[in-house]
Amino acid sequence: MRTDIAILGFGVVGAGTAQVLEMNKKQIEARTGTEIYVKHILDLRDFPDSPFADRVTHNADDVFGDKDVKIAVETIGGAKVAYEYTKRALSAGITVVTSNKELVSTHGVELLKLAKDNGCQYLFEAAVGGGIPIIRPLYRCLAANKVVRIAGIVNGTTNYILTQMKVCGISFEEALAQAQQNGFAEANPAADIDGIDAQRKLSILSTIALDGTYVNPGTINAQGISNITTDDIEFASKIGCEIKLIALFENKEGSKPVAYVAPTYVSRESLIASVEGVFNAIMVEGNALGESLYYGQGAGAIPTASAVCGDILEASSGEKMPDSRLWEDKGEAIAPYGEVKVSIVVRAPEIPVTAFSEYETEHLNGAVIVHGIAHDDIDRFVSGIPGAKWMHYLK
Amino acid sequence: MRTDIAILGFGVVGAGTAQVLEMNKKQIEARTGTEIYVKHILDLRDFPDSPFADRVTHNADDVFGDKDVKIAVETIGGAKVAYEYTKRALSAGITVVTSNKELVSTHGVELLKLAKDNGCQYLFEAAVGGGIPIIRPLYRCLAANKVVRIAGIVNGTTNYILTQMKVCGISFEEALAQAQQNGFAEANPAADIDGIDAQRKLSILSTIALDGTYVNPGTINAQGISNITTDDIEFASKIGCEIKLIALFENKEGSKPVAYVAPTYVSRESLIASVEGVFNAIMVEGNALGESLYYGQGAGAIPTASAVCGDILEASSGEKMPDSRLWEDKGEAIAPYGEVKVSIVVRAPEIPVTAFSEYETEHLNGAVIVHGIAHDDIDRFVSGIPGAKWMHYLK
């Protein structure tokens, strides 16, 4: 048996997908009972040196007009051409597998509906955490849990920068330049360093955790890492923490769900603090399972392709999408950022003993950890303390 | 819609399963479109105080003669009664979900075949790593990978003992007694401390990693932790390591697969070194994904029940088992232990410079790391060095 697929966009992940399918051809055939055959590659470019050169087409009709194509891999990125092609594929009953977090987080509601209506699937394991299995564990393994918390390092670029700042004692600008030189950051790094990429991934994770109640990325407050100084990094060490860009989701009994992205002092007692370089790690707390952690390479051609291929293999069985995977936009799904109560670390040359007396506090090597303070109240308290800085805290 | 299930054995995990199904009833119904209803509980005992008291029966015919029962949860343990009941259920076309590593690792080949022949499934996510999703990620998320390595802390009891020995500076015997007092070790702790439990779990993981080529637990060399001294623990700290009971599987190109269980110096550079107490963590390396790690509670009623329930929910969709999930016993699947080449740490008051000159070595704070030495050759080298001790090493 043969399952014909098409790859839309033959860039890093698209080409990696073809490579993994080729590299592990035998295993994949034995496991699925079918040969996964890359029949078309749709790209504006030609790839004369690729072993797949003969499959490349510039004409979308070659792909969408081919009744044999059962699965399309969308690795174009962005939410324009990718959006149009995804709609076209799903409308034709072709299952779409993607690593495109921007598209999933922006148009997931519509695209999942379209897949359902056309008897196919829209799968995106690779959109969060690169190669790390996280979407499928959430849907399947934790199916009997209420997800009460997700805390993740979901962006490899920023984690690489923060790790280099610490290990080499260099500034944010120097670490960014290094990341760009090494191919871990793009020429325009804004989406990564400003937390936009993490915001999109958190939108996807939060929506799944809320059983399909769509969390629009635009409603998620995202703060990046460009203001982090070497001084902050050194201070973190002093209080037994590491600074990480954390994507946080919480769904406590009796209060509205919470989701935001922020640089955070993470206590070294947490495994997440030890995650270095371009690696990602996502902590998921279920009300039955308790804490669990998923760790691995959050980016890169072959690891991300591993996740794409996992979806392709699942889709090749022809399984239908269950109704429960649909997303629904019910408006504001999370609490307004200002009202969210959090734990923060405040540091200053001198902090008056009474400064946070109305909160639960811990004192730690020249800093105060303040628990249960609303974002809206932080500035009022901190601005009164000369030279004070604050950041989120995660134990 | 309603899916009727039976629980065989209402002990810790069996009762936990009923509790999780009750606790998260709403979510589960929304996600599966079906009510999971515990119709029978088969146990020798009565449970007059349980909210499920009215479902308890001592008569197996009540369960297996009930055509409405679609899923049986086997949480009896052991390979006697559990074996008989599992065969009876599968033969009747009832899908069996279990946390029983002994049964799966001993009779998995036969039981999976029986499930296949009768159009049902035999699912055992909870048999390895308690609540941690590991079986399903291996089957589904890493489906496009060749698994080249698994290194796991898969036994919570021994990890608790090793952690207490380090943190409290107490002996193995004292830590074991503490573990028994706290309910983390059984009155007869042999299966845990001698590595038998880890051996069974490694048998399951290795068999899956080898696409169903059965690795008999009896062929896996297992060494326990009862010989570990406080001195060993202190020494580990000196060389930047933690001692962990590691279940190791390796499948390198060009050599026979390797599987064994042994106490191991784990470098603190590895995330696994930071896993403390009753927690489990399993590192899986795929040839596409690279390293990934799965971490969480490896035991306990509710976490393990979380995994059992994940399987129940999956089974409730009525999905059939793919042929590729069958196991096959082809005889010796792994390399003989003596021939396996490993990395070890050798320590002694004085190690002659030339002692391991034919191997690649690293020198480390009064110890030597020897790479690529066959198990069969270790004693010959080490016995010549006065006061020398050795243990496996994992970076």
Tab-separated table of N, CA, C and O in Angstrom, chain A residues 20 23-24 27-28 30-32 125 131-134 136-138 140-147 208-209 211 271 274-275 279 287-297 302-303 305-307 309-311 313-314 319 322 324, chain B residues 20 23-24 27-28 30-32 125 131-134 136-138 140-147 208-209 211 271 274-275 279 287-297 302-303 305-307 309-311 313-314 319 322 324:
chain	number	residue	atom	x	y	z
A	20	VAL	N	13.510	12.670	6.808
A	20	VAL	CA	13.182	11.689	7.842
A	20	VAL	C	12.382	10.526	7.245
A	20	VAL	O	12.628	9.361	7.558
A	23	MET	N	14.982	8.445	5.462
A	23	MET	CA	15.945	7.847	6.400
A	23	MET	C	15.340	6.650	7.140
A	23	MET	O	16.005	5.653	7.374
A	24	ASN	N	14.069	6.765	7.546
A	24	ASN	CA	13.437	5.710	8.355
A	24	ASN	C	12.323	4.984	7.595
A	24	ASN	O	11.390	4.459	8.200
A	27	GLN	N	11.367	1.273	8.819
A	27	GLN	CA	10.610	1.288	10.072
A	27	GLN	C	9.179	1.759	9.834
A	27	GLN	O	8.224	1.194	10.326
A	28	ILE	N	9.075	2.864	9.080
A	28	ILE	CA	7.767	3.482	8.886
A	28	ILE	C	6.831	2.541	8.146
A	28	ILE	O	5.669	2.388	8.522
A	30	ALA	N	7.015	-0.739	8.118
A	30	ALA	CA	6.678	-1.855	9.002
A	30	ALA	C	5.618	-1.435	10.021
A	30	ALA	O	4.717	-2.199	10.359
A	31	ARG	N	5.727	-0.216	10.502
A	31	ARG	CA	4.816	0.239	11.563
A	31	ARG	C	3.438	0.607	11.053
A	31	ARG	O	2.444	0.467	11.774
A	32	THR	N	3.383	1.168	9.832
A	32	THR	CA	2.088	1.662	9.354
A	32	THR	C	1.479	0.728	8.327
A	32	THR	O	0.304	0.870	7.984
A	125	GLU	N	1.206	18.706	15.870
A	125	GLU	CA	2.137	18.332	16.942
A	125	GLU	C	3.426	19.146	16.870
A	125	GLU	O	3.994	19.535	17.900
A	131	GLY	N	10.188	18.974	18.159
A	131	GLY	CA	10.048	17.518	18.124
A	131	GLY	C	9.429	16.906	19.364
A	131	GLY	O	9.031	15.745	19.366
A	132	ILE	N	9.324	17.683	20.439
A	132	ILE	CA	8.816	17.136	21.703
A	132	ILE	C	7.353	16.747	21.583
A	132	ILE	O	6.538	17.558	21.156
A	133	PRO	N	7.028	15.511	21.967
A	133	PRO	CA	5.615	15.141	21.987
A	133	PRO	C	4.907	15.918	23.094
A	133	PRO	O	5.249	15.781	24.265
A	134	ILE	N	3.968	16.791	22.717
A	134	ILE	CA	3.228	17.534	23.737
A	134	ILE	C	1.745	17.652	23.386
A	134	ILE	O	0.880	17.473	24.252
A	136	ARG	N	-0.091	15.604	21.423
A	136	ARG	CA	-0.731	14.291	21.508
A	136	ARG	C	-0.827	13.809	22.958
A	136	ARG	O	-1.894	13.337	23.366
A	137	PRO	N	0.251	13.936	23.770
A	137	PRO	CA	0.080	13.608	25.187
A	137	PRO	C	-1.052	14.384	25.852
A	137	PRO	O	-1.818	13.830	26.633
A	138	LEU	N	-1.187	15.676	25.540
A	138	LEU	CA	-2.282	16.453	26.132
A	138	LEU	C	-3.630	15.881	25.728
A	138	LEU	O	-4.517	15.698	26.555
A	140	ARG	N	-4.336	12.830	24.417
A	140	ARG	CA	-4.591	11.409	24.626
A	140	ARG	C	-4.202	10.920	26.016
A	140	ARG	O	-4.994	10.325	26.720
A	141	CYS	N	-2.943	11.174	26.396
A	141	CYS	CA	-2.448	10.564	27.632
A	141	CYS	C	-3.069	11.242	28.848
A	141	CYS	O	-3.308	10.609	29.863
A	142	LEU	N	-3.293	12.567	28.735
A	142	LEU	CA	-3.867	13.289	29.860
A	142	LEU	C	-5.373	13.475	29.694
A	142	LEU	O	-5.972	14.325	30.357
A	143	ALA	N	-5.965	12.662	28.836
A	143	ALA	CA	-7.381	12.830	28.517
A	143	ALA	C	-8.269	12.754	29.748
A	143	ALA	O	-9.333	13.356	29.801
A	144	ALA	N	-7.833	12.036	30.770
A	144	ALA	CA	-8.653	11.877	31.971
A	144	ALA	C	-8.314	12.918	33.037
A	144	ALA	O	-8.756	12.818	34.172
A	145	ASN	N	-7.491	13.910	32.679
A	145	ASN	CA	-7.096	14.947	33.633
A	145	ASN	C	-7.716	16.293	33.292
A	145	ASN	O	-7.920	16.614	32.121
A	146	LYS	N	-7.954	17.085	34.310
A	146	LYS	CA	-8.127	18.516	34.085
A	146	LYS	C	-6.719	19.123	34.153
A	146	LYS	O	-5.991	18.880	35.138
A	147	VAL	N	-6.314	19.858	33.132
A	147	VAL	CA	-4.990	20.478	33.153
A	147	VAL	C	-5.070	21.739	34.016
A	147	VAL	O	-5.809	22.664	33.689
A	208	ILE	N	-6.065	23.934	24.081
A	208	ILE	CA	-6.231	22.485	24.281
A	208	ILE	C	-6.544	22.193	25.749
A	208	ILE	O	-7.438	21.399	26.059
A	209	ALA	N	-5.830	22.876	26.653
A	209	ALA	CA	-6.055	22.649	28.084
A	209	ALA	C	-7.477	23.038	28.486
A	209	ALA	O	-8.029	22.499	29.444
A	211	ASP	N	-10.063	22.503	26.694
A	211	ASP	CA	-10.981	21.673	25.905
A	211	ASP	C	-11.549	22.389	24.699
A	211	ASP	O	-12.725	22.215	24.366
A	271	LEU	N	12.986	21.412	37.659
A	271	LEU	CA	13.752	20.841	36.544
A	271	LEU	C	13.892	21.831	35.392
A	271	LEU	O	14.884	21.835	34.673
A	274	SER	N	17.039	23.838	34.759
A	274	SER	CA	18.229	23.186	34.196
A	274	SER	C	18.192	23.063	32.680
A	274	SER	O	19.126	22.514	32.093
A	275	VAL	N	17.144	23.535	32.054
A	275	VAL	CA	17.020	23.381	30.606
A	275	VAL	C	17.834	24.471	29.913
A	275	VAL	O	17.555	25.653	30.081
A	279	PHE	N	17.176	23.931	23.833
A	279	PHE	CA	16.186	22.936	24.254
A	279	PHE	C	14.916	23.600	24.795
A	279	PHE	O	14.960	24.725	25.286
A	287	ASN	N	-4.791	17.305	37.174
A	287	ASN	CA	-5.343	17.141	38.526
A	287	ASN	C	-5.279	15.693	39.009
A	287	ASN	O	-5.419	15.425	40.195
A	288	ALA	N	-4.994	14.744	38.102
A	288	ALA	CA	-4.767	13.358	38.532
A	288	ALA	C	-3.279	13.028	38.453
A	288	ALA	O	-2.673	12.539	39.399
A	289	LEU	N	-2.678	13.332	37.335
A	289	LEU	CA	-1.273	12.971	37.099
A	289	LEU	C	-0.311	13.714	38.008
A	289	LEU	O	0.742	13.199	38.373
A	290	GLY	N	-0.660	14.932	38.410
A	290	GLY	CA	0.310	15.781	39.091
A	290	GLY	C	1.250	16.376	38.050
A	290	GLY	O	0.886	16.500	36.892
A	291	GLU	N	2.484	16.712	38.468
A	291	GLU	CA	3.430	17.342	37.548
A	291	GLU	C	4.039	16.337	36.580
A	291	GLU	O	4.449	15.254	36.987
A	292	SER	N	4.121	16.726	35.321
A	292	SER	CA	4.876	15.933	34.361
A	292	SER	C	5.662	16.898	33.497
A	292	SER	O	5.329	18.078	33.407
A	293	LEU	N	6.746	16.400	32.913
A	293	LEU	CA	7.592	17.288	32.125
A	293	LEU	C	7.973	16.612	30.810
A	293	LEU	O	8.256	15.416	30.782
A	294	TYR	N	7.981	17.411	29.747
A	294	TYR	CA	8.320	16.943	28.402
A	294	TYR	C	9.466	17.806	27.911
A	294	TYR	O	9.342	19.032	27.873
A	295	TYR	N	10.564	17.178	27.561
A	295	TYR	CA	11.789	17.901	27.265
A	295	TYR	C	12.407	17.407	25.973
A	295	TYR	O	12.366	16.199	25.686
A	296	GLY	N	12.985	18.301	25.213
A	296	GLY	CA	13.674	17.881	23.998
A	296	GLY	C	14.009	19.075	23.119
A	296	GLY	O	13.962	20.224	23.571
A	297	GLN	N	14.354	18.788	21.861
A	297	GLN	CA	14.758	19.846	20.947
A	297	GLN	C	13.527	20.564	20.406
A	297	GLN	O	12.725	19.976	19.715
A	302	ILE	N	15.433	18.369	11.643
A	302	ILE	CA	15.128	16.948	11.794
A	302	ILE	C	14.261	16.683	13.031
A	302	ILE	O	13.285	15.937	12.944
A	303	PRO	N	14.564	17.274	14.197
A	303	PRO	CA	13.662	17.072	15.339
A	303	PRO	C	12.235	17.523	15.043
A	303	PRO	O	11.273	16.805	15.349
A	305	ALA	N	10.844	17.794	12.150
A	305	ALA	CA	10.316	16.863	11.151
A	305	ALA	C	9.862	15.562	11.803
A	305	ALA	O	8.914	14.923	11.345
A	306	SER	N	10.526	15.168	12.897
A	306	SER	CA	10.127	13.964	13.621
A	306	SER	C	8.670	14.075	14.080
A	306	SER	O	7.888	13.124	13.968
A	307	ALA	N	8.304	15.256	14.567
A	307	ALA	CA	6.927	15.475	15.016
A	307	ALA	C	5.967	15.533	13.830
A	307	ALA	O	4.870	14.980	13.870
A	309	CYS	N	6.330	14.026	11.032
A	309	CYS	CA	6.179	12.657	10.527
A	309	CYS	C	5.290	11.822	11.450
A	309	CYS	O	4.532	10.973	10.976
A	310	GLY	N	5.374	12.047	12.754
A	310	GLY	CA	4.476	11.347	13.675
A	310	GLY	C	3.024	11.610	13.306
A	310	GLY	O	2.193	10.696	13.272
A	311	ASP	N	2.725	12.876	12.977
A	311	ASP	CA	1.364	13.230	12.550
A	311	ASP	C	1.017	12.588	11.204
A	311	ASP	O	-0.107	12.133	11.000
A	313	LEU	N	2.136	9.823	10.001
A	313	LEU	CA	1.897	8.393	10.210
A	313	LEU	C	0.528	8.166	10.838
A	313	LEU	O	-0.189	7.247	10.452
A	314	GLU	N	0.186	9.019	11.805
A	314	GLU	CA	-1.126	8.864	12.420
A	314	GLU	C	-2.227	9.104	11.389
A	314	GLU	O	-3.203	8.356	11.315
A	319	GLU	N	-7.737	7.666	10.337
A	319	GLU	CA	-8.578	7.986	11.497
A	319	GLU	C	-9.287	9.341	11.328
A	319	GLU	O	-8.696	10.277	10.813
A	322	PRO	N	-12.048	13.443	16.191
A	322	PRO	CA	-13.210	13.439	17.090
A	322	PRO	C	-13.756	14.867	17.251
A	322	PRO	O	-13.008	15.837	17.152
A	324	SER	N	-14.489	16.402	19.767
A	324	SER	CA	-13.922	17.116	20.916
A	324	SER	C	-12.662	17.899	20.558
A	324	SER	O	-12.192	18.702	21.339
B	20	VAL	N	-10.604	8.610	39.750
B	20	VAL	CA	-10.307	9.578	38.684
B	20	VAL	C	-11.480	9.680	37.708
B	20	VAL	O	-11.849	10.773	37.281
B	23	MET	N	-14.003	11.803	39.541
B	23	MET	CA	-13.518	13.167	39.761
B	23	MET	C	-13.590	14.003	38.484
B	23	MET	O	-13.923	15.185	38.520
B	24	ASN	N	-13.244	13.405	37.351
B	24	ASN	CA	-13.192	14.149	36.089
B	24	ASN	C	-14.273	13.704	35.102
B	24	ASN	O	-14.108	13.812	33.891
B	27	GLN	N	-15.370	16.308	32.247
B	27	GLN	CA	-14.368	16.447	31.184
B	27	GLN	C	-14.361	15.216	30.296
B	27	GLN	O	-14.314	15.306	29.075
B	28	ILE	N	-14.360	14.048	30.953
B	28	ILE	CA	-14.234	12.799	30.211
B	28	ILE	C	-15.412	12.613	29.264
B	28	ILE	O	-15.238	12.242	28.101
B	30	ALA	N	-17.244	15.001	27.970
B	30	ALA	CA	-17.147	15.990	26.899
B	30	ALA	C	-16.112	15.548	25.858
B	30	ALA	O	-16.295	15.745	24.660
B	31	ARG	N	-15.031	14.951	26.342
B	31	ARG	CA	-13.945	14.618	25.417
B	31	ARG	C	-14.209	13.361	24.608
B	31	ARG	O	-13.746	13.228	23.488
B	32	THR	N	-14.929	12.401	25.215
B	32	THR	CA	-15.099	11.124	24.519
B	32	THR	C	-16.497	10.977	23.952
B	32	THR	O	-16.745	10.084	23.144
B	125	GLU	N	-0.233	1.564	29.152
B	125	GLU	CA	0.486	2.827	29.396
B	125	GLU	C	0.936	2.939	30.860
B	125	GLU	O	2.018	3.434	31.159
B	131	GLY	N	2.190	7.369	35.958
B	131	GLY	CA	1.353	8.296	35.206
B	131	GLY	C	2.028	8.927	34.011
B	131	GLY	O	1.368	9.550	33.173
B	132	ILE	N	3.338	8.802	33.883
B	132	ILE	CA	4.060	9.472	32.798
B	132	ILE	C	3.675	8.883	31.450
B	132	ILE	O	3.758	7.679	31.267
B	133	PRO	N	3.291	9.736	30.515
B	133	PRO	CA	3.052	9.224	29.165
B	133	PRO	C	4.370	8.771	28.555
B	133	PRO	O	5.276	9.576	28.373
B	134	ILE	N	4.512	7.485	28.296
B	134	ILE	CA	5.741	7.004	27.658
B	134	ILE	C	5.452	5.942	26.597
B	134	ILE	O	6.047	5.963	25.515
B	136	ARG	N	2.615	5.466	24.820
B	136	ARG	CA	1.926	6.066	23.687
B	136	ARG	C	2.857	6.988	22.891
B	136	ARG	O	2.898	6.903	21.670
B	137	PRO	N	3.641	7.870	23.579
B	137	PRO	CA	4.616	8.649	22.804
B	137	PRO	C	5.561	7.760	21.982
B	137	PRO	O	5.856	8.080	20.835
B	138	LEU	N	6.015	6.643	22.553
B	138	LEU	CA	6.897	5.756	21.790
B	138	LEU	C	6.183	5.232	20.548
B	138	LEU	O	6.742	5.222	19.458
B	140	ARG	N	3.382	6.393	19.040
B	140	ARG	CA	2.759	7.346	18.129
B	140	ARG	C	3.654	8.517	17.771
B	140	ARG	O	3.881	8.810	16.610
B	141	CYS	N	4.159	9.217	18.801
B	141	CYS	CA	4.862	10.465	18.518
B	141	CYS	C	6.226	10.178	17.909
B	141	CYS	O	6.724	10.927	17.089
B	142	LEU	N	6.869	9.078	18.354
B	142	LEU	CA	8.184	8.750	17.811
B	142	LEU	C	8.083	7.703	16.705
B	142	LEU	O	9.080	7.073	16.344
B	143	ALA	N	6.892	7.568	16.143
B	143	ALA	CA	6.665	6.515	15.143
B	143	ALA	C	7.621	6.623	13.961
B	143	ALA	O	7.962	5.623	13.344
B	144	ALA	N	8.073	7.827	13.648
B	144	ALA	CA	8.953	8.005	12.497
B	144	ALA	C	10.431	7.938	12.883
B	144	ALA	O	11.298	8.261	12.090
B	145	ASN	N	10.703	7.527	14.125
B	145	ASN	CA	12.082	7.450	14.605
B	145	ASN	C	12.535	6.011	14.802
B	145	ASN	O	11.743	5.151	15.167
B	146	LYS	N	13.820	5.780	14.622
B	146	LYS	CA	14.413	4.580	15.179
B	146	LYS	C	14.861	4.977	16.582
B	146	LYS	O	15.565	5.981	16.749
B	147	VAL	N	14.451	4.210	17.598
B	147	VAL	CA	14.867	4.532	18.959
B	147	VAL	C	16.275	3.986	19.163
B	147	VAL	O	16.498	2.777	19.088
B	208	ILE	N	9.208	-2.521	22.660
B	208	ILE	CA	8.568	-1.509	21.816
B	208	ILE	C	9.606	-0.829	20.920
B	208	ILE	O	9.388	-0.623	19.734
B	209	ALA	N	10.767	-0.511	21.524
B	209	ALA	CA	11.824	0.161	20.755
B	209	ALA	C	12.318	-0.720	19.613
B	209	ALA	O	12.800	-0.223	18.597
B	211	ASP	N	10.430	-2.583	17.811
B	211	ASP	CA	9.265	-2.857	16.947
B	211	ASP	C	8.641	-4.211	17.205
B	211	ASP	O	8.223	-4.894	16.266
B	271	LEU	N	19.864	15.862	32.741
B	271	LEU	CA	18.646	16.200	33.492
B	271	LEU	C	18.257	15.075	34.442
B	271	LEU	O	17.702	15.316	35.515
B	274	SER	N	18.960	15.139	38.168
B	274	SER	CA	18.186	16.010	39.059
B	274	SER	C	16.855	15.406	39.499
B	274	SER	O	16.100	16.047	40.227
B	275	VAL	N	16.559	14.211	39.035
B	275	VAL	CA	15.267	13.610	39.357
B	275	VAL	C	15.332	12.984	40.750
B	275	VAL	O	16.105	12.069	40.985
B	279	PHE	N	9.963	10.306	42.043
B	279	PHE	CA	9.715	10.639	40.640
B	279	PHE	C	10.494	9.723	39.685
B	279	PHE	O	11.519	9.168	40.048
B	287	ASN	N	16.453	8.659	16.357
B	287	ASN	CA	17.453	9.075	15.357
B	287	ASN	C	17.032	10.335	14.609
B	287	ASN	O	17.851	10.965	13.959
B	288	ALA	N	15.771	10.744	14.724
B	288	ALA	CA	15.357	12.034	14.151
B	288	ALA	C	15.169	13.067	15.266
B	288	ALA	O	15.715	14.156	15.226
B	289	LEU	N	14.441	12.692	16.283
B	289	LEU	CA	14.105	13.617	17.369
B	289	LEU	C	15.314	14.035	18.199
B	289	LEU	O	15.370	15.138	18.731
B	290	GLY	N	16.322	13.171	18.311
B	290	GLY	CA	17.399	13.423	19.263
B	290	GLY	C	16.905	13.065	20.648
B	290	GLY	O	15.979	12.260	20.799
B	291	GLU	N	17.492	13.692	21.679
B	291	GLU	CA	17.110	13.369	23.057
B	291	GLU	C	15.768	13.979	23.440
B	291	GLU	O	15.510	15.147	23.180
B	292	SER	N	14.948	13.203	24.107
B	292	SER	CA	13.733	13.747	24.703
B	292	SER	C	13.581	13.138	26.087
B	292	SER	O	14.131	12.070	26.359
B	293	LEU	N	12.873	13.820	26.967
B	293	LEU	CA	12.737	13.318	28.326
B	293	LEU	C	11.294	13.409	28.788
B	293	LEU	O	10.608	14.398	28.515
B	294	TYR	N	10.856	12.390	29.509
B	294	TYR	CA	9.505	12.306	30.036
B	294	TYR	C	9.613	12.120	31.536
B	294	TYR	O	10.239	11.155	31.985
B	295	TYR	N	9.007	13.017	32.284
B	295	TYR	CA	9.218	13.073	33.729
B	295	TYR	C	7.892	13.186	34.463
B	295	TYR	O	6.978	13.865	33.994
B	296	GLY	N	7.775	12.525	35.595
B	296	GLY	CA	6.571	12.670	36.399
B	296	GLY	C	6.523	11.640	37.506
B	296	GLY	O	7.535	11.012	37.835
B	297	GLN	N	5.326	11.475	38.074
B	297	GLN	CA	5.175	10.548	39.183
B	297	GLN	C	5.072	9.114	38.674
B	297	GLN	O	4.145	8.762	37.973
B	302	ILE	N	-3.355	7.820	42.251
B	302	ILE	CA	-4.024	8.727	41.319
B	302	ILE	C	-3.189	8.984	40.053
B	302	ILE	O	-3.722	8.929	38.939
B	303	PRO	N	-1.867	9.236	40.189
B	303	PRO	CA	-1.076	9.392	38.961
B	303	PRO	C	-1.124	8.150	38.066
B	303	PRO	O	-1.307	8.263	36.850
B	305	ALA	N	-3.432	5.895	38.017
B	305	ALA	CA	-4.799	5.818	37.496
B	305	ALA	C	-4.998	6.773	36.323
B	305	ALA	O	-5.777	6.492	35.406
B	306	SER	N	-4.287	7.894	36.332
B	306	SER	CA	-4.373	8.844	35.218
B	306	SER	C	-3.990	8.157	33.908
B	306	SER	O	-4.646	8.346	32.875
B	307	ALA	N	-2.932	7.340	33.962
B	307	ALA	CA	-2.493	6.614	32.762
B	307	ALA	C	-3.485	5.517	32.394
B	307	ALA	O	-3.804	5.319	31.217
B	309	CYS	N	-6.642	5.539	32.971
B	309	CYS	CA	-7.826	6.202	32.404
B	309	CYS	C	-7.564	6.697	30.986
B	309	CYS	O	-8.465	6.667	30.142
B	310	GLY	N	-6.339	7.163	30.711
B	310	GLY	CA	-5.992	7.560	29.348
B	310	GLY	C	-6.231	6.404	28.387
B	310	GLY	O	-6.797	6.572	27.302
B	311	ASP	N	-5.804	5.214	28.807
B	311	ASP	CA	-6.024	4.017	27.980
B	311	ASP	C	-7.509	3.675	27.856
B	311	ASP	O	-7.985	3.285	26.797
B	313	LEU	N	-9.996	5.707	27.975
B	313	LEU	CA	-10.622	6.673	27.072
B	313	LEU	C	-10.286	6.351	25.622
B	313	LEU	O	-11.145	6.430	24.750
B	314	GLU	N	-9.032	5.988	25.393
B	314	GLU	CA	-8.657	5.647	24.023
B	314	GLU	C	-9.430	4.405	23.564
B	314	GLU	O	-9.941	4.356	22.446
B	319	GLU	N	-11.303	1.879	18.683
B	319	GLU	CA	-10.194	1.711	17.744
B	319	GLU	C	-9.620	0.291	17.816
B	319	GLU	O	-9.495	-0.264	18.900
B	322	PRO	N	-3.417	-1.969	15.705
B	322	PRO	CA	-2.740	-2.221	14.430
B	322	PRO	C	-1.825	-3.454	14.546
B	322	PRO	O	-1.321	-3.757	15.627
B	324	SER	N	1.099	-3.819	13.772
B	324	SER	CA	2.472	-3.504	14.174
B	324	SER	C	2.659	-3.506	15.693
B	324	SER	O	3.770	-3.451	16.186
